[in-house]
Amino acid sequence: MNRALLGSAAALIALVAAQPGLAQRAPAKPAAPGHVYTSDLMTRWGKTVTPDNAWRSYPRPQMKRTKWLNLNGQWDYAIRPKADARPNAMDGKILVPFAVESKLSGVAKHVGPEDRIWYRRSFNLPADWKGQDVLLHFGAVDYEAQVFVNGALVGAHRGGSDTFEFDISDYLKPGANALEVQVLDPTSDGPQPRGKQQLNPKSIWYTPVSGIWQTVWLEPVPKLRVQDMKITPDIDKGVLAVNVALNRSAADDDAVRITASSKGKAVASVIARANRPAELAIPNAHLWSPDDPFLYDLKVELVKVQNPYKQPEGAKGANRERWQELQTPAESARYASASVTGTASDTVDGYFAMRKSSIGPGKIAGQPQMLLNNKVVFQNGTLDQGWWPDGLLTPPSEEAIRWEIGYLKSAGFNMLRKHIKVEPAQYYYEADRQGILIWQDMPSGEEDDLHDQFLREKSQYEVTMPQDVTNEFEYELTRMVADLRNHPSIVTWVVNNEGWGQYASIRLAKMVKELDPSRVVNKVSGWLDTGDAGSDLFDIHTYEDVPRVPAANSKRAIVIGEFGGIGLPIEGHLWFGGDKRSWGYQGAKDAADYEARYRRKYAEVIRQAKEVGLSAAVYTQTTDVEGEINGLLTYDREVSKLPAETFKKIHAPLFDKD
């Protein structure tokens, strides 16, 4: 969203209680000292959350093992000045995985840059885990975490949106084990990637999130195990590349058996030497698309094979062939035909899809377009902030995300732009399963009062950032790509939004493309465009009554990365009351006015799609968020401002077969 809203009253069309027909609720009660404002809005899913049902699904859907232990639930917590020693007494209970500031956490307290959050709980390991290593996983902790088991430091992590894990095997003891997590989070007082969070939330900025905000879990694993997988489909060649990395180097008789299945029937299988790339032929592939989100199953097993290089005792030159064939097709061929001995020592289950995201010739001569599976498919999406009135960054439940993605599809959207936020892995699984395309933004970061990190539309140069800031941004950018790259729903990486801390955009876009050549890269969504280099898209933001047309581009697809923003308050479903302002880029008087404005905007988008080769448009936004009331849905997801069927009918011409 447009930073200029904060500095120009003329640009902000405020919708206040005094306007005819725009009713507000009674004034909300002020937050108690030390607490954050939480409103009284709750989602239907938030009302059913308990310590026993909070986020119980497997937290890593694409790399599942059969045994695991969920540590979500009630933990002890305390908030103290960061310079204080470890507290003897805690403040109370917090419901993990909901952030300290959220209503669902049961805490809803302010955390500033001067504070430290302390979490404590104990756990017992199941008896059948004996003899295995134990990994402690965190879905995400915002922002800087130190983790202790039985009083010993097992590791530390910086980064608010990425997964991390520690091998805690050496720190465990029989019976109860003590787990402690300490967290620091400067939020907008620091420049770390944080998206829409601000210590003083207002306008386009939202209530901050601190501490644990995704699932915490334990997993037993063998000493030698599958650590990472990179899955890349190639529909043109009819193959699936699967690169499996173990946690350490392996012996000559260690191999991985990779099997792709469809509806319980194996369609391809290969054996590869451990820590080597592998490729499976997927003949007559069933392609994934929003209309047909077909997923294959994938199984990876760590097995022993008869050593292809084993020589008779005392034979001369026993290792010559082995050394000559390292990392060659000849080595791959030997292992592909090797015999498996015994049973698998480690097994992980996942899934994949055969689909392609690319840029190519479109319907308008000289104007490239976005392609899905080598065909022009208009990408009609929403700007999706991913915030919830009760859970903030954390959706209240898995069912809530299933419902919301289903709503967007029923309203005629086939895409969403996940706006400067990273979701739990279960979210992307639902997108993969239900079939919706995702543009994944990198969360922006900048200090609250350092205005020279923001670019304006007339800026000609990118900002200069301190090395420690760029190191952190680029580390988290690479982690985001690594965490999410196996999800077929993600078709575009968005590196920067509207010049928020934008620097070295060409270099960063090229880096992302090298990390993942299989997707479209959008280096700059809105504002300062830095030319064709490194980017597949030319992206404008246009909040005018009738959207502007992106300039034609012979090398990049043209898209509208943000438009819309029609504000319509719904009484009884607003975050703020009293003299607090709710706002939209435009103010609708009532539902009829809202529909007329919406139709006018989409009529122009449809015209551009047919006449100038527009590839995609992103409507602001999925839901109201705190003071913003420009959502298709209210913040609590209870009211759709037009029936979903009406939205779908308005969008239908975008998908005409012409």
XYZ file of C-alpha atoms in Angstrom:
658
model
C 0.000 0.000 0.000
C 0.954 3.564 -0.680
C 3.252 5.258 1.844
C 2.088 8.645 0.538
C -1.124 8.177 2.488
C 0.783 9.049 5.625
C 2.006 12.373 4.345
C -0.825 13.727 2.260
C -4.264 14.324 3.710
C -5.564 14.970 0.219
C -4.603 11.457 -0.817
C -6.471 9.890 2.091
C -10.226 9.682 1.796
C -11.162 9.201 5.425
C -14.428 7.547 6.290
C -15.681 8.790 9.653
C -18.793 8.307 11.687
C -20.132 11.760 10.808
C -20.583 10.842 7.144
C -24.142 9.921 6.160
C -24.697 6.193 5.928
C -21.250 5.258 7.301
C -22.138 4.142 10.793
C -19.538 3.242 13.395
C -19.867 1.174 16.528
C -19.814 2.559 20.045
C -16.367 3.700 21.208
C -14.060 0.846 22.089
C -12.683 0.584 25.583
C -9.094 1.865 25.850
C -6.379 -0.702 26.439
C -5.233 -1.213 30.016
C -1.746 0.089 30.889
C 0.899 -2.144 29.327
C -1.632 -3.784 27.041
C -2.265 -3.298 23.337
C -5.557 -2.307 21.767
C -7.365 -5.465 20.653
C -10.888 -4.264 19.783
C -13.705 -6.727 20.453
C -13.693 -8.342 17.009
C -13.306 -12.116 16.911
C -13.516 -14.532 14.034
C -15.815 -17.547 14.254
C -12.680 -19.735 14.307
C -10.989 -17.714 17.030
C -14.006 -18.252 19.281
C -13.372 -22.001 19.234
C -9.599 -21.964 19.912
C -8.479 -23.825 23.048
C -5.093 -24.970 24.373
C -5.973 -28.475 23.189
C -6.819 -27.606 19.574
C -4.467 -24.703 18.754
C -2.754 -25.520 15.445
C -2.565 -29.309 15.678
C -1.824 -30.166 12.026
C 1.578 -31.398 10.877
C 3.650 -28.216 10.500
C 5.765 -29.253 7.475
C 3.379 -30.815 4.931
C 5.971 -31.388 2.224
C 8.412 -33.301 4.410
C 6.418 -35.436 6.819
C 7.685 -38.091 9.191
C 5.331 -40.325 11.131
C 6.524 -39.419 14.631
C 6.445 -35.910 16.082
C 5.337 -34.044 19.207
C 3.395 -30.773 19.063
C 4.480 -28.255 21.737
C 1.701 -25.735 21.081
C -0.504 -24.985 24.060
C -0.052 -23.263 27.400
C 3.431 -22.009 28.232
C 4.590 -19.794 31.095
C 5.678 -16.323 30.043
C 7.158 -13.125 31.435
C 8.004 -9.719 29.968
C 10.946 -7.944 31.610
C 13.461 -5.210 30.744
C 15.990 -6.837 28.448
C 18.885 -6.071 30.820
C 17.253 -7.946 33.714
C 18.445 -11.362 34.840
C 16.358 -14.488 34.335
C 13.112 -14.045 36.280
C 12.311 -16.432 39.115
C 8.560 -15.889 38.818
C 6.646 -15.722 35.558
C 3.750 -13.400 34.703
C 1.228 -16.038 33.717
C 0.209 -18.314 30.849
C 0.409 -17.704 27.101
C -1.174 -19.790 24.355
C 1.488 -20.735 21.813
C 1.616 -20.257 18.788
C -0.107 -16.872 19.145
C 2.032 -13.750 19.546
C 2.193 -11.871 22.845
C 0.213 -8.898 21.471
C -2.652 -11.001 20.120
C -5.980 -11.631 21.812
C -5.765 -15.388 21.265
C -2.490 -15.565 23.188
C -4.381 -14.608 26.334
C -1.806 -11.877 27.006
C -2.306 -8.905 24.613
C 0.579 -6.940 26.117
C 2.921 -4.404 24.570
C 6.504 -5.452 23.821
C 9.001 -2.689 23.097
C 12.625 -2.665 22.003
C 13.573 -2.340 25.676
C 11.836 -5.615 26.598
C 12.685 -9.300 26.637
C 10.040 -12.029 26.436
C 10.658 -15.203 28.436
C 8.875 -18.469 27.570
C 9.043 -21.652 29.650
C 7.543 -25.116 29.552
C 8.590 -28.711 30.132
C 8.194 -31.799 27.979
C 8.687 -35.549 28.208
C 9.845 -37.592 25.254
C 7.846 -40.639 24.142
C 9.496 -43.917 25.142
C 9.815 -45.119 21.545
C 12.089 -42.201 20.644
C 14.969 -43.749 22.589
C 18.229 -43.981 20.654
C 17.295 -41.338 18.080
C 18.363 -37.743 17.724
C 15.727 -35.140 18.605
C 15.163 -31.941 16.623
C 13.397 -28.912 18.101
C 11.589 -26.959 15.349
C 10.208 -23.427 15.306
C 7.874 -22.313 12.513
C 8.705 -18.658 13.183
C 9.743 -16.417 16.074
C 9.779 -12.640 15.757
C 12.553 -11.613 15.994
C 15.720 -12.661 17.857
C 15.495 -15.897 19.822
C 17.788 -17.763 22.197
C 16.779 -21.310 23.109
C 17.774 -23.225 26.262
C 17.145 -26.863 27.168
C 17.695 -27.873 30.786
C 19.514 -24.587 31.364
C 22.001 -24.953 28.510
C 22.035 -22.723 25.439
C 21.327 -24.895 22.395
C 21.233 -22.118 19.793
C 20.114 -18.670 18.673
C 18.298 -17.342 15.617
C 17.560 -13.958 14.037
C 14.669 -13.522 11.624
C 10.959 -12.994 12.051
C 9.441 -15.162 9.298
C 11.627 -18.195 8.611
C 11.764 -21.688 10.060
C 14.675 -22.912 12.151
C 15.633 -25.970 14.169
C 18.190 -27.199 16.693
C 19.472 -30.697 17.402
C 18.896 -30.921 21.161
C 19.918 -34.567 21.593
C 22.970 -33.804 23.745
C 20.961 -31.641 26.145
C 18.187 -34.075 27.046
C 17.733 -36.134 30.218
C 15.307 -38.848 31.340
C 11.914 -37.617 32.478
C 10.878 -33.976 32.299
C 13.015 -31.597 30.241
C 12.916 -27.813 30.703
C 12.575 -25.632 27.591
C 13.150 -21.876 27.720
C 12.996 -19.350 24.890
C 14.098 -15.714 25.181
C 13.011 -13.205 22.530
C 13.977 -9.627 21.655
C 11.977 -7.666 19.076
C 12.670 -3.999 18.258
C 9.846 -3.983 15.648
C 9.830 -0.538 13.972
C 12.668 0.716 16.184
C 14.976 -1.473 14.095
C 15.436 -1.992 10.341
C 14.865 -5.750 10.231
C 12.281 -7.195 7.808
C 8.898 -6.882 9.569
C 6.222 -6.096 6.977
C 3.272 -4.027 8.250
C 4.187 -4.063 11.954
C 4.690 -0.779 13.803
C 5.036 0.093 17.481
C 2.526 2.895 16.917
C 0.000 1.259 14.552
C -1.991 3.626 12.349
C -3.219 3.964 8.785
C -1.417 1.304 6.703
C 0.569 0.016 9.722
C -0.745 -2.672 12.057
C -0.391 -3.963 15.612
C 3.112 -5.408 16.092
C 3.776 -9.097 16.606
C 6.478 -10.372 18.950
C 7.725 -13.757 20.019
C 6.607 -17.220 18.965
C 3.897 -17.000 16.303
C 4.051 -20.361 14.544
C 4.081 -23.976 15.697
C 6.819 -25.337 17.983
C 7.430 -29.073 17.673
C 9.787 -31.972 18.326
C 10.818 -34.723 15.936
C 12.869 -37.931 16.406
C 15.318 -38.607 13.577
C 18.148 -41.079 12.846
C 21.762 -39.972 13.101
C 22.013 -39.902 9.308
C 18.856 -38.435 7.829
C 17.193 -36.480 5.065
C 17.738 -32.801 5.832
C 16.466 -30.854 2.792
C 14.742 -31.395 -0.537
C 14.502 -29.172 -3.597
C 11.740 -30.160 -6.005
C 11.592 -28.615 -9.488
C 9.156 -29.726 -12.201
C 9.920 -29.356 -15.909
C 6.770 -29.928 -17.940
C 8.582 -29.327 -21.237
C 10.962 -32.236 -20.645
C 8.424 -34.275 -18.675
C 10.729 -34.682 -15.683
C 10.892 -33.823 -11.996
C 14.235 -32.826 -10.481
C 14.573 -33.849 -6.827
C 17.722 -32.806 -5.004
C 17.939 -34.506 -1.597
C 20.542 -33.396 0.933
C 21.384 -35.413 4.035
C 22.536 -33.808 7.269
C 26.144 -34.890 6.621
C 28.377 -36.767 4.207
C 27.444 -40.362 3.511
C 29.145 -43.682 2.753
C 29.283 -45.328 -0.671
C 26.399 -47.631 0.194
C 24.062 -44.813 1.333
C 21.420 -43.913 -1.236
C 17.979 -42.356 -1.499
C 15.042 -44.025 -3.179
C 12.611 -41.452 -4.581
C 9.126 -42.510 -5.635
C 6.405 -40.428 -7.279
C 2.833 -41.706 -7.020
C -0.591 -40.790 -8.300
C -3.670 -41.941 -6.395
C -1.650 -44.639 -4.660
C 0.022 -45.963 -7.815
C 3.737 -45.422 -8.439
C 4.424 -43.534 -11.664
C 8.200 -43.155 -11.336
C 11.014 -44.244 -9.043
C 14.771 -43.791 -8.980
C 17.681 -44.618 -6.682
C 20.412 -41.993 -6.345
C 23.578 -41.801 -4.364
C 23.103 -39.754 -1.207
C 23.684 -36.008 -1.612
C 23.355 -36.158 -5.400
C 20.776 -34.644 -7.751
C 18.152 -36.995 -9.156
C 15.565 -36.855 -11.892
C 12.305 -38.731 -12.361
C 10.500 -39.067 -15.665
C 6.821 -38.122 -15.291
C 5.220 -39.327 -18.528
C 1.962 -37.756 -19.666
C 2.018 -35.475 -16.652
C -1.251 -34.326 -15.135
C -0.638 -30.558 -14.982
C -1.538 -28.433 -11.962
C -3.624 -25.278 -12.405
C -6.212 -23.293 -10.402
C -8.934 -25.107 -12.348
C -7.351 -28.506 -11.736
C -4.940 -28.440 -8.751
C -3.623 -31.966 -9.182
C -0.937 -33.076 -6.719
C 1.326 -36.099 -6.944
C 2.627 -37.863 -3.831
C 6.369 -38.070 -3.234
C 8.254 -40.456 -0.965
C 11.976 -40.186 -0.175
C 13.663 -43.071 1.640
C 17.221 -43.299 2.952
C 18.375 -46.821 2.116
C 21.446 -49.012 1.977
C 22.486 -50.457 -1.399
C 25.048 -52.982 -2.465
C 28.116 -50.802 -2.911
C 28.580 -50.337 -6.686
C 32.296 -49.706 -6.161
C 33.122 -52.507 -3.755
C 36.227 -54.387 -4.995
C 37.554 -57.826 -4.067
C 39.824 -57.868 -1.031
C 43.340 -56.774 -1.951
C 42.444 -55.672 -5.479
C 44.758 -53.002 -6.876
C 43.309 -49.615 -7.847
C 40.089 -50.323 -5.962
C 39.070 -46.666 -5.766
C 40.102 -45.582 -9.273
C 36.689 -45.916 -10.904
C 34.961 -44.387 -7.879
C 37.093 -41.253 -7.991
C 36.856 -40.912 -11.759
C 33.076 -41.166 -11.708
C 32.261 -38.821 -8.810
C 29.411 -36.441 -9.751
C 29.048 -37.861 -13.277
C 26.253 -39.592 -15.219
C 28.218 -42.818 -14.900
C 27.955 -42.661 -11.116
C 24.223 -41.935 -11.377
C 23.740 -44.938 -13.648
C 25.511 -47.279 -11.199
C 23.262 -46.249 -8.310
C 20.094 -46.266 -10.386
C 20.626 -49.995 -10.969
C 21.941 -50.809 -7.480
C 20.130 -53.348 -5.289
C 18.591 -52.126 -2.038
C 19.496 -54.076 1.100
C 17.295 -54.029 4.173
C 14.673 -51.416 5.047
C 14.734 -47.642 4.910
C 16.393 -45.940 7.899
C 14.580 -42.642 7.254
C 11.415 -41.890 5.309
C 9.811 -38.549 4.492
C 6.575 -38.054 2.603
C 5.647 -35.028 0.531
C 3.981 -34.006 -2.684
C 4.634 -32.062 -5.866
C 2.860 -30.654 -8.894
C 3.792 -30.511 -12.541
C 3.329 -26.891 -13.531
C 5.309 -24.081 -15.151
C 5.413 -20.356 -14.383
C 7.031 -18.279 -17.111
C 6.928 -15.276 -19.449
C 6.362 -15.671 -23.168
C 4.605 -14.352 -26.279
C 1.060 -13.217 -25.557
C -2.096 -12.263 -27.401
C -0.824 -8.767 -28.270
C 2.097 -8.665 -30.701
C 5.289 -7.430 -29.070
C 3.910 -7.556 -25.517
C 5.080 -10.573 -23.467
C 2.604 -12.050 -21.001
C 2.621 -14.251 -17.923
C 2.126 -17.908 -18.810
C 0.948 -20.868 -16.787
C 1.875 -24.209 -18.317
C 2.897 -22.333 -21.492
C -0.546 -20.746 -21.894
C -1.769 -17.215 -21.257
C -3.823 -17.263 -18.055
C -4.905 -13.901 -16.665
C -3.946 -13.699 -12.991
C -6.766 -12.003 -11.096
C -5.781 -11.558 -7.478
C -6.182 -9.723 -4.221
C -3.637 -7.949 -2.083
C -3.698 -10.316 0.869
C -2.299 -8.885 4.110
C -2.826 -12.096 6.082
C -3.831 -10.359 9.340
C -6.555 -11.482 11.736
C -8.283 -9.485 14.501
C -7.764 -12.233 17.089
C -4.472 -13.861 16.011
C -2.747 -10.939 14.201
C -0.064 -12.603 12.022
C -1.194 -16.078 13.092
C -4.451 -17.293 11.544
C -6.761 -18.574 14.277
C -6.840 -22.088 12.808
C -6.168 -24.244 9.798
C -9.883 -24.232 9.047
C -9.818 -20.425 8.845
C -7.246 -20.422 6.048
C -9.083 -23.184 4.212
C -12.257 -21.110 4.313
C -10.592 -17.896 3.164
C -8.829 -19.449 0.167
C -12.094 -21.142 -0.758
C -13.907 -17.804 -0.537
C -11.444 -16.133 -2.917
C -11.858 -18.904 -5.454
C -15.649 -18.714 -5.191
C -15.402 -14.955 -5.829
C -13.581 -15.496 -9.124
C -9.975 -14.949 -8.055
C -7.266 -17.339 -9.185
C -4.374 -15.529 -7.486
C -3.424 -13.642 -4.349
C -0.424 -11.487 -3.595
C 0.802 -12.396 -0.115
C 1.691 -8.878 0.875
C 4.997 -8.497 2.744
C 4.144 -11.432 4.996
C 5.171 -15.100 5.106
C 2.538 -17.616 6.200
C 2.833 -20.930 8.049
C 3.621 -23.860 5.743
C 0.086 -25.219 6.215
C -1.237 -22.109 4.422
C 0.734 -22.863 1.270
C -0.381 -26.482 1.416
C -3.994 -25.300 1.341
C -3.180 -23.040 -1.623
C -1.500 -25.973 -3.377
C -4.442 -28.270 -2.633
C -7.244 -25.836 -3.492
C -5.465 -24.267 -6.444
C -4.729 -20.577 -6.120
C -1.673 -18.824 -7.543
C 0.501 -16.866 -5.107
C 2.786 -13.900 -5.587
C 5.022 -14.115 -2.531
C 6.402 -10.817 -1.238
C 9.577 -10.464 0.768
C 8.668 -8.629 4.025
C 9.964 -5.075 3.957
C 11.996 -3.530 6.737
C 12.972 -0.042 7.812
C 13.145 2.113 10.923
C 9.938 3.954 11.727
C 11.392 7.449 11.636
C 14.083 7.011 8.974
C 12.109 8.502 6.085
C 15.033 8.598 3.678
C 14.723 4.819 3.336
C 11.464 5.366 1.448
C 11.470 6.206 -2.234
C 8.904 8.456 -3.833
C 7.448 8.182 -7.302
C 9.828 10.897 -8.532
C 12.919 9.321 -6.947
C 15.727 8.528 -9.348
C 18.112 6.607 -7.100
C 17.813 3.698 -4.710
C 18.764 4.123 -1.065
C 22.115 3.288 0.502
C 21.786 0.885 3.420
C 24.233 -0.137 6.176
C 25.948 -3.458 5.580
C 24.442 -5.122 8.646
C 20.958 -4.211 7.408
C 21.535 -5.579 3.912
C 23.103 -8.733 5.370
C 19.967 -9.399 7.411
C 17.582 -8.625 4.552
C 19.407 -10.868 2.112
C 19.738 -13.688 4.634
C 15.999 -13.634 5.270
C 15.266 -13.338 1.547
C 17.275 -16.475 0.781
C 15.638 -18.296 3.715
C 12.161 -17.369 2.463
C 12.917 -18.800 -0.972
C 14.442 -21.935 0.559
C 11.489 -22.480 2.910
C 8.787 -22.012 0.278
C 10.236 -22.980 -3.088
C 8.648 -26.464 -3.188
C 5.085 -25.099 -3.078
C 3.586 -25.161 -6.597
C 1.052 -22.430 -5.778
C 3.854 -19.852 -5.594
C 4.430 -18.607 -9.137
C 6.090 -15.206 -8.524
C 8.652 -13.834 -6.074
C 8.226 -10.121 -5.237
C 11.494 -8.664 -3.938
C 10.468 -5.091 -3.040
C 7.253 -3.144 -2.468
C 6.835 0.559 -3.277
C 10.399 1.542 -2.537
C 10.258 0.595 1.169
C 13.963 0.312 1.892
C 14.623 -0.484 -1.786
C 18.296 -0.968 -2.621
C 20.274 -2.938 -5.217
C 17.043 -4.221 -6.758
C 18.692 -5.527 -9.929
C 21.292 -7.534 -8.018
C 18.707 -8.928 -5.589
C 16.326 -9.906 -8.402
C 19.130 -11.711 -10.218
C 20.041 -13.472 -6.974
C 16.467 -14.697 -6.515
C 16.343 -15.846 -10.142
C 19.527 -17.831 -9.665
C 18.181 -19.348 -6.451
C 14.984 -20.358 -8.251
C 14.990 -20.137 -12.065
C 11.615 -21.913 -12.205
C 9.514 -18.864 -11.262
C 8.735 -15.347 -12.375
C 10.583 -12.602 -10.474
C 9.056 -9.174 -9.807
C 11.896 -7.061 -8.471
C 9.875 -3.891 -7.783
C 6.120 -3.745 -7.242
C 5.138 -0.092 -7.699
C 7.062 3.173 -7.675
C 10.756 3.288 -8.591
C 11.278 0.950 -11.523
C 14.941 0.229 -12.273
C 14.601 -1.067 -15.815
C 14.306 -4.435 -17.487
C 17.379 -6.065 -15.958
C 16.615 -8.835 -13.492
C 12.831 -8.609 -13.608
C 10.124 -10.422 -15.548
C 7.377 -7.880 -14.763
C 6.722 -4.163 -15.166
C 4.428 -3.408 -12.237
C 2.478 -0.227 -11.471
C 0.176 0.701 -8.576
C -2.861 2.773 -9.511
C -5.522 3.842 -7.010
C -7.288 6.245 -9.339
C -11.026 5.829 -9.885
C -10.239 4.245 -13.261
C -6.928 2.331 -13.214
C -4.071 3.685 -15.309
C -2.492 1.590 -18.051
C 1.056 0.279 -17.557
C 3.394 1.366 -20.336
C 3.967 -1.245 -23.025
C 7.169 -3.242 -22.578
C 8.738 -5.535 -25.162
C 10.816 -7.461 -22.604
C 8.550 -7.720 -19.554
C 4.939 -8.629 -18.904
C 2.887 -5.643 -17.722
C 0.832 -5.933 -14.530
C -1.096 -3.799 -12.062
C 0.406 -4.830 -8.725
C -2.161 -2.847 -6.699
C -5.437 -1.094 -7.496
C -8.916 -0.711 -6.005
C -9.157 0.196 -2.347
C -12.891 0.961 -2.205
C -13.792 1.606 1.423
C -17.131 0.509 2.842
C -17.599 0.239 6.624
C -19.955 -2.421 7.926
C -21.531 -1.576 11.249
C -20.680 -4.090 13.971
C -17.611 -5.374 12.150
C -15.128 -2.499 12.609
C -11.835 -2.529 14.488
C -12.005 1.046 15.741
C -14.885 2.966 17.284
C -15.474 6.473 18.605
C -13.217 9.127 17.135
C -10.876 6.571 15.609
C -10.750 6.821 11.820
C -11.441 4.069 9.356
C -10.343 4.747 5.812
C -10.227 3.605 2.218
C -8.611 4.963 -0.930
C -12.159 5.789 -2.038
C -15.313 5.976 0.032
C -18.487 4.174 -1.028
C -21.769 5.553 0.312
C -23.478 2.164 0.382
C -23.405 -1.284 -1.195
C -24.851 -0.036 -4.498
C -22.185 2.670 -4.764
C -19.538 0.088 -3.820
C -20.679 -2.212 -6.630
C -20.770 0.603 -9.186
C -17.206 1.663 -8.316
C -15.990 -1.938 -8.351
C -17.547 -2.586 -11.770
C -15.991 0.599 -13.159
C -12.513 -0.445 -12.053
C -12.840 -3.977 -13.366
C -14.272 -2.825 -16.685
C -10.968 -1.052 -17.275
C -8.904 -4.037 -16.120
C -10.859 -6.267 -18.513
C -10.292 -3.778 -21.347
C -6.552 -3.689 -20.667
C -6.369 -7.483 -20.534
C -8.013 -7.761 -23.959
C -6.565 -4.732 -25.747
C -3.070 -4.041 -24.368
C -1.957 -7.429 -23.019
C -2.234 -6.791 -19.286
C -1.185 -10.035 -17.551
C -2.386 -9.578 -13.980
C -4.182 -7.258 -11.586
C -4.130 -7.240 -7.785
C -7.154 -5.715 -6.032
C -6.662 -4.053 -2.636
C -7.635 -6.062 -0.624
C -8.934 -9.413 0.688
C -10.223 -8.118 4.028
C -10.479 -4.998 6.102
C -7.471 -4.742 8.410
C -7.649 -2.661 11.579
C -8.334 0.892 10.350
C -8.416 -0.071 6.669
C -11.916 -0.820 5.387
C -11.110 -1.484 1.725
C -11.570 -5.243 1.946
C -13.874 -7.526 0.033
C -14.603 -8.983 3.470
C -14.877 -7.425 6.894
C -11.891 -7.975 9.187
C -13.696 -10.763 11.053
C -14.519 -12.472 7.721
C -18.236 -12.409 8.547
C -19.566 -10.089 5.825
C -18.776 -10.061 2.113
C -19.405 -6.547 0.807
C -20.903 -8.027 -2.342
C -22.027 -11.624 -2.717
C -19.168 -13.852 -3.853
C -21.258 -14.781 -6.885
C -21.471 -11.122 -7.904
C -17.704 -10.686 -7.688
C -17.279 -13.821 -9.813
C -19.652 -12.577 -12.512
C -17.815 -9.230 -12.681
C -14.482 -11.034 -13.146
C -15.754 -13.634 -15.626
C -14.756 -11.787 -18.855
C -11.102 -11.987 -17.758
C -11.248 -15.719 -18.382
C -13.110 -15.751 -21.680
C -11.592 -18.101 -24.239
C -10.971 -15.739 -27.142
